[in-house]
């Protein structure tokens, strides 16, 4: 049998081949293939088997995994990828305990990034986005969701979405676009959020026609948009054919989790202060909970999303960095895996489902990303790790050794000696 690339001597292979989204106790049932080999042809997974069976394969290129862990490329289901400037100056405020929503109220936070993004050129935004996508790829991520939301005016929101579209063409990672024009209320509409939401929803036809986003998202939060405003906005987005997402129950428990289930959102994101009623409705729905523990960590919160309860009650959970310039400034999804183990009490088996097949389902890529399945895209990572338990255990570093995207080696960690 011929192959373009053969990966052999795999210590543990995680195929992650359950049909996503994987819910409840099924998240804890992980298939692990010891002593495996995988062959790749024309960018797709061609064959999965044992090292012994691989001896009949004639490959143009062979990689000896040397007993290491091999998994699908990680799926990053929630990023604010395109932004101008940075907010390191706010770190001191956070350290003094100034609440996130207070910084926003004072015109900082998201609004500080809005100012910088409106000022930034299209070229500068694209260059920054490509830089962060490179770093995500180096950390084993092969598919990324990218939101707008730092323009809060038609021109700049479209500028951001066009940057995402250009990044899709220029960068090897697969990118999924989300319109988050309803991310905050800009100063010019501070007394009239309804009119602002109309300005943003008036963009739906153009965004749909120019295929600038697949999803519409909104920040349902105190001082931002109410549950009622969010419901009307998202139902309007669905009329235009968008799937919807919600930044829900991040700081105050307004009931955004329930709203996500009610409107049939593909995902409800954050859910850090989801109530028991919210968890119940999430678990009974098809909505995936995209949990962002790095944000709770970074904002110095004592409470984390009740993801343990969500899974125990049968919900599907995904994990993401929430990469953004203010509340979770990291591309390292592996670190989030460790925080999920330590703070959310998720098992390694649940965590691996949450950063692969469930994250893929949360961005509409459940059929093509987050799994190693014959016939599917060959997005594969060889990790400097002996087994899948090692991830939450050894935290804060990058374990990626070789990242393969569409069947070709995209990144190979350079040896120091
Ligand atoms: O603070 C930011 O820039 C990103 C964010 N939006 C809603 N929560 C966090
Ligand atoms: Zn976010």
Coordinates of C-alpha atoms and ligand atoms in Angstrom, one line a residue:
X1 CA 0.0 0.0 0.0
X2 CA 1.4 3.5 -0.9
X3 CA 1.3 6.6 1.3
X4 CA 2.5 10.1 1.1
X5 CA 3.3 10.1 4.8
X6 CA 3.5 7.4 7.4
X7 CA 3.6 8.1 11.1
X8 CA 4.7 5.0 13.0
X9 CA 5.9 3.9 16.5
X10 CA 3.0 5.9 18.0
X11 CA 2.9 5.2 21.8
X12 CA -0.7 6.3 22.2
X13 CA -3.0 7.4 19.4
X14 CA -6.2 9.3 20.3
X15 CA -8.5 9.0 17.2
X16 CA -11.3 11.0 18.9
X17 CA -13.6 9.4 16.5
X18 CA -17.0 9.6 18.4
X19 CA -19.7 11.5 16.5
X20 CA -19.6 15.0 18.1
X21 CA -20.8 16.7 20.1
X22 CA -20.0 14.1 22.8
X23 CA -22.2 14.6 25.8
X24 CA -22.2 13.7 29.5
X25 CA -20.5 10.5 30.6
X26 CA -19.6 9.7 27.1
X27 CA -17.0 12.5 27.4
X28 CA -15.2 10.2 29.8
X29 CA -14.9 7.3 27.4
X30 CA -11.8 7.7 25.4
X31 CA -10.5 5.3 22.7
X32 CA -6.7 4.9 23.0
X33 CA -4.8 2.8 20.5
X34 CA -1.4 1.7 21.8
X35 CA 1.4 0.9 19.4
X36 CA -0.3 2.6 16.4
X37 CA 0.6 3.8 13.0
X38 CA -1.3 6.2 10.7
X39 CA -0.8 6.7 6.9
X40 CA -1.8 9.8 5.0
X41 CA -2.5 10.3 1.4
X42 CA -3.4 13.5 -0.5
X43 CA -3.9 15.4 2.7
X44 CA -6.3 12.9 4.2
X45 CA -6.1 10.1 6.8
X46 CA -5.8 7.0 4.6
X47 CA -5.2 4.1 7.1
X48 CA -5.0 3.6 10.9
X49 CA -3.5 0.4 12.3
X50 CA -0.7 -1.2 14.3
X51 CA 3.0 -0.6 13.9
X52 CA 3.3 -4.3 12.7
X53 CA 0.6 -3.9 10.0
X54 CA 2.4 -0.7 8.8
X55 CA 5.4 -2.7 7.5
X56 CA 3.6 -3.2 4.2
X57 CA 3.1 0.5 3.6
X58 CA 5.5 2.2 1.2
X59 CA 5.6 5.9 2.1
X60 CA 7.3 8.8 0.5
X61 CA 8.0 10.2 4.0
X62 CA 8.0 8.3 7.3
X63 CA 8.0 9.9 10.7
X64 CA 9.0 7.8 13.7
X65 CA 6.9 9.0 16.6
X66 CA 9.3 7.3 19.0
X67 CA 6.5 6.1 21.4
X68 CA 5.0 9.6 21.8
X69 CA 1.4 10.7 22.0
X70 CA -0.4 11.5 18.7
X71 CA -3.8 13.2 18.6
X72 CA -5.9 15.2 16.2
X73 CA -4.9 18.9 15.8
X74 CA -6.5 20.9 18.6
X75 CA -9.5 23.0 17.7
X76 CA -9.7 26.5 19.1
X77 CA -13.4 27.3 19.3
X78 CA -13.4 30.9 20.7
X79 CA -10.9 33.7 19.9
X80 CA -11.0 37.5 19.5
X81 CA -8.2 37.1 17.0
X82 CA -8.4 40.5 15.2
X83 CA -7.6 43.5 17.3
X84 CA -5.5 46.6 17.5
X85 CA -3.2 47.5 20.3
X86 CA -2.9 45.7 23.7
X87 CA -4.1 46.3 27.2
X88 CA -1.1 45.5 29.4
X89 CA -1.6 48.8 31.2
X90 CA -4.9 47.4 32.6
X91 CA -3.1 44.6 34.4
X92 CA -2.3 46.9 37.3
X93 CA -6.0 47.8 37.6
X94 CA -7.0 44.2 37.6
X95 CA -4.3 43.5 40.3
X96 CA -5.8 46.2 42.4
X97 CA -9.1 44.4 42.1
X98 CA -10.8 46.9 39.8
X99 CA -13.7 44.7 38.3
X100 CA -13.7 43.9 34.6
X101 CA -17.1 45.6 34.1
X102 CA -15.9 48.7 36.0
X103 CA -12.9 49.1 33.6
X104 CA -15.3 48.7 30.7
X105 CA -17.6 51.4 32.2
X106 CA -14.7 53.8 32.5
X107 CA -14.1 53.4 28.7
X108 CA -11.3 50.8 29.1
X109 CA -11.4 47.1 28.4
X110 CA -13.1 46.2 25.2
X111 CA -13.6 50.0 24.4
X112 CA -9.9 50.6 24.7
X113 CA -9.3 47.9 22.1
X114 CA -12.1 49.3 20.0
X115 CA -10.2 52.6 19.8
X116 CA -7.0 50.9 18.8
X117 CA -8.7 48.7 16.3
X118 CA -10.5 51.7 14.6
X119 CA -7.1 53.4 14.3
X120 CA -5.3 50.3 13.0
X121 CA -4.9 49.7 9.3
X122 CA -6.3 46.6 7.6
X123 CA -2.7 45.6 6.8
X124 CA -1.6 46.0 10.5
X125 CA -4.6 44.0 11.7
X126 CA -3.9 41.2 9.2
X127 CA -0.2 41.1 10.1
X128 CA -1.1 40.8 13.8
X129 CA -3.7 38.1 13.1
X130 CA -1.3 36.0 11.1
X131 CA 1.3 36.3 13.9
X132 CA -1.1 35.0 16.5
X133 CA -2.3 32.2 14.1
X134 CA 1.4 31.2 13.7
X135 CA 1.7 30.9 17.5
X136 CA -1.5 28.9 17.7
X137 CA -0.2 26.5 15.0
X138 CA 3.1 26.1 17.0
X139 CA 0.9 25.1 20.0
X140 CA -0.8 22.3 18.1
X141 CA -4.0 24.1 17.1
X142 CA -5.1 23.4 13.4
X143 CA -8.6 25.0 13.3
X144 CA -9.5 28.4 14.8
X145 CA -12.7 30.4 15.3
X146 CA -12.1 34.1 14.9
X147 CA -14.5 36.9 16.0
X148 CA -14.9 40.5 15.1
X149 CA -16.2 42.9 17.8
X150 CA -13.6 45.6 18.3
X151 CA -15.0 47.9 15.7
X152 CA -18.5 48.6 17.0
X153 CA -19.2 50.6 13.8
X154 CA -20.0 49.3 10.4
X155 CA -16.7 50.2 8.7
X156 CA -14.4 48.7 11.3
X157 CA -16.5 45.5 11.9
X158 CA -16.4 44.9 8.2
X159 CA -12.7 45.7 8.2
X160 CA -12.1 43.0 10.9
X161 CA -14.2 40.4 9.1
X162 CA -12.3 41.1 5.9
X163 CA -9.1 40.6 7.8
X164 CA -10.4 37.2 9.0
X165 CA -11.3 36.3 5.4
X166 CA -7.9 37.3 4.1
X167 CA -6.3 35.2 6.9
X168 CA -8.3 32.2 5.7
X169 CA -6.6 32.6 2.3
X170 CA -3.1 33.5 3.6
X171 CA -2.7 31.1 6.6
X172 CA -2.6 27.3 6.5
X173 CA -4.8 26.9 9.6
X174 CA -8.5 26.5 8.9
X175 CA -10.4 29.5 10.2
X176 CA -14.1 30.0 11.0
X177 CA -15.5 33.5 11.2
X178 CA -18.0 35.0 13.7
X179 CA -19.6 38.5 13.6
X180 CA -19.5 39.9 17.2
X181 CA -20.5 43.5 16.4
X182 CA -22.7 43.3 19.5
X183 CA -19.7 43.0 21.8
X184 CA -20.2 46.3 23.7
X185 CA -22.0 49.6 23.5
X186 CA -19.8 52.2 21.8
X187 CA -19.6 55.7 23.4
X188 CA -21.6 57.2 20.5
X189 CA -24.6 55.0 21.4
X190 CA -24.1 54.8 25.2
X191 CA -27.7 56.0 25.8
X192 CA -29.2 54.1 22.9
X193 CA -28.2 50.4 22.7
X194 CA -31.3 49.5 20.7
X195 CA -30.3 51.8 17.9
X196 CA -26.7 50.4 18.0
X197 CA -28.0 46.9 17.7
X198 CA -30.0 48.0 14.7
X199 CA -26.9 49.4 13.1
X200 CA -25.1 46.1 13.7
X201 CA -28.0 43.9 12.5
X202 CA -28.3 46.1 9.4
X203 CA -25.0 44.5 8.4
X204 CA -26.4 41.0 8.4
X205 CA -27.4 41.0 4.7
X206 CA -24.0 42.2 3.5
X207 CA -22.1 39.8 5.8
X208 CA -24.2 36.9 4.6
X209 CA -23.9 38.0 0.9
X210 CA -20.1 38.4 1.1
X211 CA -19.7 35.3 3.2
X212 CA -17.9 37.2 5.9
X213 CA -19.1 35.2 8.9
X214 CA -20.9 31.9 9.6
X215 CA -21.9 32.8 13.1
X216 CA -23.4 35.9 14.9
X217 CA -22.5 36.3 18.6
X218 CA -23.5 38.8 21.3
X219 CA -22.2 39.7 24.8
X220 CA -25.2 39.3 27.1
X221 CA -23.9 41.0 30.3
X222 CA -24.6 43.7 32.8
X223 CA -23.9 47.1 31.2
X224 CA -23.8 45.5 27.8
X225 CA -26.8 43.8 26.3
X226 CA -29.9 42.5 28.2
X227 CA -31.3 39.0 27.7
X228 CA -34.3 40.5 25.9
X229 CA -32.1 42.6 23.5
X230 CA -30.0 39.6 22.9
X231 CA -32.9 37.3 22.1
X232 CA -34.3 39.7 19.5
X233 CA -30.9 40.3 17.9
X234 CA -30.1 36.6 17.7
X235 CA -33.5 35.6 16.4
X236 CA -33.0 38.2 13.7
X237 CA -29.6 36.8 12.9
X238 CA -31.2 33.3 12.5
X239 CA -33.7 34.7 10.1
X240 CA -30.7 35.7 7.9
X241 CA -29.4 32.1 8.1
X242 CA -26.6 32.6 10.6
X243 CA -26.0 30.1 13.4
X244 CA -25.7 31.9 16.7
X245 CA -23.4 32.0 19.8
X246 CA -23.7 33.9 23.0
X247 CA -21.1 35.3 25.5
X248 CA -23.3 34.3 28.4
X249 CA -23.2 34.4 32.2
X250 CA -19.5 35.5 32.3
X251 CA -19.7 38.0 35.1
X252 CA -23.3 38.3 36.2
X253 CA -25.9 35.4 36.0
X254 CA -28.4 37.2 33.7
X255 CA -29.6 33.9 32.3
X256 CA -27.7 33.9 29.0
X257 CA -27.1 30.1 29.4
X258 CA -30.9 29.6 29.3
X259 CA -31.2 32.0 26.3
X260 CA -28.5 30.0 24.4
X261 CA -30.6 26.8 24.8
X262 CA -33.8 28.6 24.1
X263 CA -32.7 30.1 20.8
X264 CA -30.9 27.0 19.7
X265 CA -27.5 28.6 19.7
X266 CA -24.7 26.3 18.5
X267 CA -22.8 27.3 21.6
X268 CA -23.1 29.2 24.8
X269 CA -19.7 30.6 25.8
X270 CA -18.2 31.4 29.2
X271 CA -21.1 30.2 31.4
X272 CA -18.8 31.0 34.4
X273 CA -21.8 31.9 36.6
X274 CA -24.5 29.7 35.0
X275 CA -27.3 28.8 37.4
X276 CA -28.7 25.3 38.1
X277 CA -31.6 26.2 35.8
X278 CA -29.2 27.3 33.1
X279 CA -27.2 24.0 33.5
X280 CA -30.5 22.0 33.3
X281 CA -31.6 23.7 30.1
X282 CA -28.1 23.5 28.5
X283 CA -27.9 19.7 29.3
X284 CA -31.4 19.2 27.7
X285 CA -30.5 21.1 24.6
X286 CA -28.2 20.6 21.6
X287 CA -26.2 23.8 22.6
X288 CA -22.6 23.1 23.4
X289 CA -21.1 24.8 26.5
X290 CA -17.8 26.5 25.4
X291 CA -16.0 27.0 28.7
X292 CA -13.2 29.5 29.1
X293 CA -11.4 28.9 32.4
X294 CA -8.4 30.9 31.3
X295 CA -10.6 34.0 31.6
X296 CA -11.7 33.2 35.1
X297 CA -8.0 32.6 36.0
X298 CA -6.8 35.8 34.3
X299 CA -9.5 38.0 35.9
X300 CA -8.5 36.5 39.3
X301 CA -12.0 35.0 39.9
X302 CA -12.6 32.6 42.8
X303 CA -15.4 30.9 40.9
X304 CA -15.1 28.9 37.7
X305 CA -17.8 27.7 35.3
X306 CA -19.7 24.7 36.8
X307 CA -18.5 22.5 33.9
X308 CA -18.4 19.4 36.2
X309 CA -22.1 19.8 36.9
X310 CA -22.8 20.4 33.2
X311 CA -21.1 17.2 32.1
X312 CA -22.6 15.2 35.0
X313 CA -26.1 16.4 33.9
X314 CA -25.4 15.3 30.3
X315 CA -24.2 18.5 28.5
X316 CA -21.6 18.7 25.8
X317 CA -18.6 20.8 26.9
X318 CA -15.8 22.3 24.9
X319 CA -12.7 24.3 26.1
X320 CA -11.1 27.3 24.6
X321 CA -8.5 30.0 25.5
X322 CA -10.9 32.9 24.8
X323 CA -7.7 34.5 23.3
X324 CA -8.2 38.3 23.4
X325 CA -6.2 41.3 24.4
X326 CA -7.8 41.9 27.8
X327 CA -9.3 39.0 29.6
X328 CA -7.3 36.0 28.5
X329 CA -4.1 36.8 26.7
X330 CA -2.8 33.4 25.7
X331 CA -2.8 31.2 22.6
X332 CA -1.8 28.2 24.7
X333 CA -4.8 25.9 24.7
X334 CA -2.7 23.3 26.5
X335 CA -2.5 25.5 29.5
X336 CA -6.3 25.8 29.5
X337 CA -6.4 21.9 29.6
X338 CA -4.5 22.0 32.8
X339 CA -6.7 24.8 34.3
X340 CA -9.7 22.7 33.4
X341 CA -8.3 19.7 35.3
X342 CA -7.3 21.7 38.3
X343 CA -10.2 24.2 38.6
X344 CA -13.1 22.6 36.7
X345 CA -12.3 19.1 37.9
X346 CA -12.6 17.6 34.4
X347 CA -10.9 14.3 33.7
X348 CA -8.1 14.0 31.1
X349 CA -10.6 12.0 29.0
X350 CA -13.2 14.8 29.1
X351 CA -10.6 17.4 28.5
X352 CA -9.4 15.7 25.3
X353 CA -12.9 15.6 24.0
X354 CA -13.4 19.2 24.9
X355 CA -10.4 20.5 22.8
X356 CA -11.0 18.3 19.8
X357 CA -14.3 16.8 18.7
X358 CA -16.6 19.0 20.9
X359 CA -14.7 22.2 20.0
X360 CA -15.0 21.3 16.4
X361 CA -18.8 20.7 16.8
X362 CA -19.1 24.1 18.6
X363 CA -17.9 25.9 15.4
X364 CA -19.8 23.7 12.9
X365 CA -16.7 21.6 11.9
X366 CA -17.7 18.4 13.6
X367 CA -17.5 16.4 10.3
X368 CA -14.0 17.6 9.4
X369 CA -11.9 18.6 12.4
X370 CA -10.9 17.3 15.8
X371 CA -10.7 13.6 14.8
X372 CA -8.3 11.1 13.2
X373 CA -10.7 9.2 10.9
X374 CA -10.0 7.5 7.6
X375 CA -11.1 9.8 4.8
X376 CA -10.9 13.0 6.9
X377 CA -8.5 15.8 6.7
X378 CA -5.0 14.9 8.1
X379 CA -4.6 17.4 10.9
X380 CA -2.4 15.6 13.3
X381 CA 0.0 16.5 16.2
X382 CA 2.9 14.5 17.6
X383 CA 3.4 15.6 21.2
X384 CA 6.5 15.5 23.4
X385 CA 4.4 13.5 25.9
X386 CA 4.4 9.8 26.7
X387 CA 0.6 9.5 27.1
X388 CA -2.7 11.6 27.2
X389 CA -2.7 11.9 31.0
X390 CA 0.5 13.9 30.7
X391 CA -1.2 17.1 29.5
X392 CA -3.0 18.4 32.5
X393 CA -0.1 17.1 34.6
X394 CA 2.8 19.1 33.0
X395 CA 1.4 22.5 32.6
X396 CA 2.2 25.9 31.1
X397 CA 4.6 24.7 28.5
X398 CA 4.2 23.8 24.8
X399 CA 4.3 20.1 24.3
X400 CA 3.9 20.2 20.5
X401 CA 6.7 18.5 18.7
X402 CA 5.4 18.1 15.1
X403 CA 2.2 19.7 13.8
X404 CA 0.8 18.3 10.5
X405 CA -1.8 20.3 8.7
X406 CA -3.7 18.8 5.7
X407 CA -1.1 15.9 5.6
X408 CA 2.0 18.2 5.5
X409 CA 4.4 19.0 8.3
X410 CA 3.6 22.6 9.2
X411 CA 5.7 23.0 12.4
X412 CA 8.6 21.0 13.8
X413 CA 10.0 22.1 17.2
X414 CA 13.7 22.9 16.8
X415 CA 16.0 21.0 19.1
X416 CA 18.2 23.2 21.3
X417 CA 21.1 20.7 20.9
Ligands
LIG1 O1 -12.3 41.8 27.1 C1 -12.3 41.5 25.9 O2 -11.7 42.2 25.0 C2 -12.9 40.2 25.4 C3 -14.2 39.8 26.1 N1 -15.4 40.1 25.7 C4 -16.3 39.6 26.6 N2 -15.6 39.0 27.6 C5 -14.3 39.2 27.4
LIG2 ZN1 -14.9 36.0 24.2

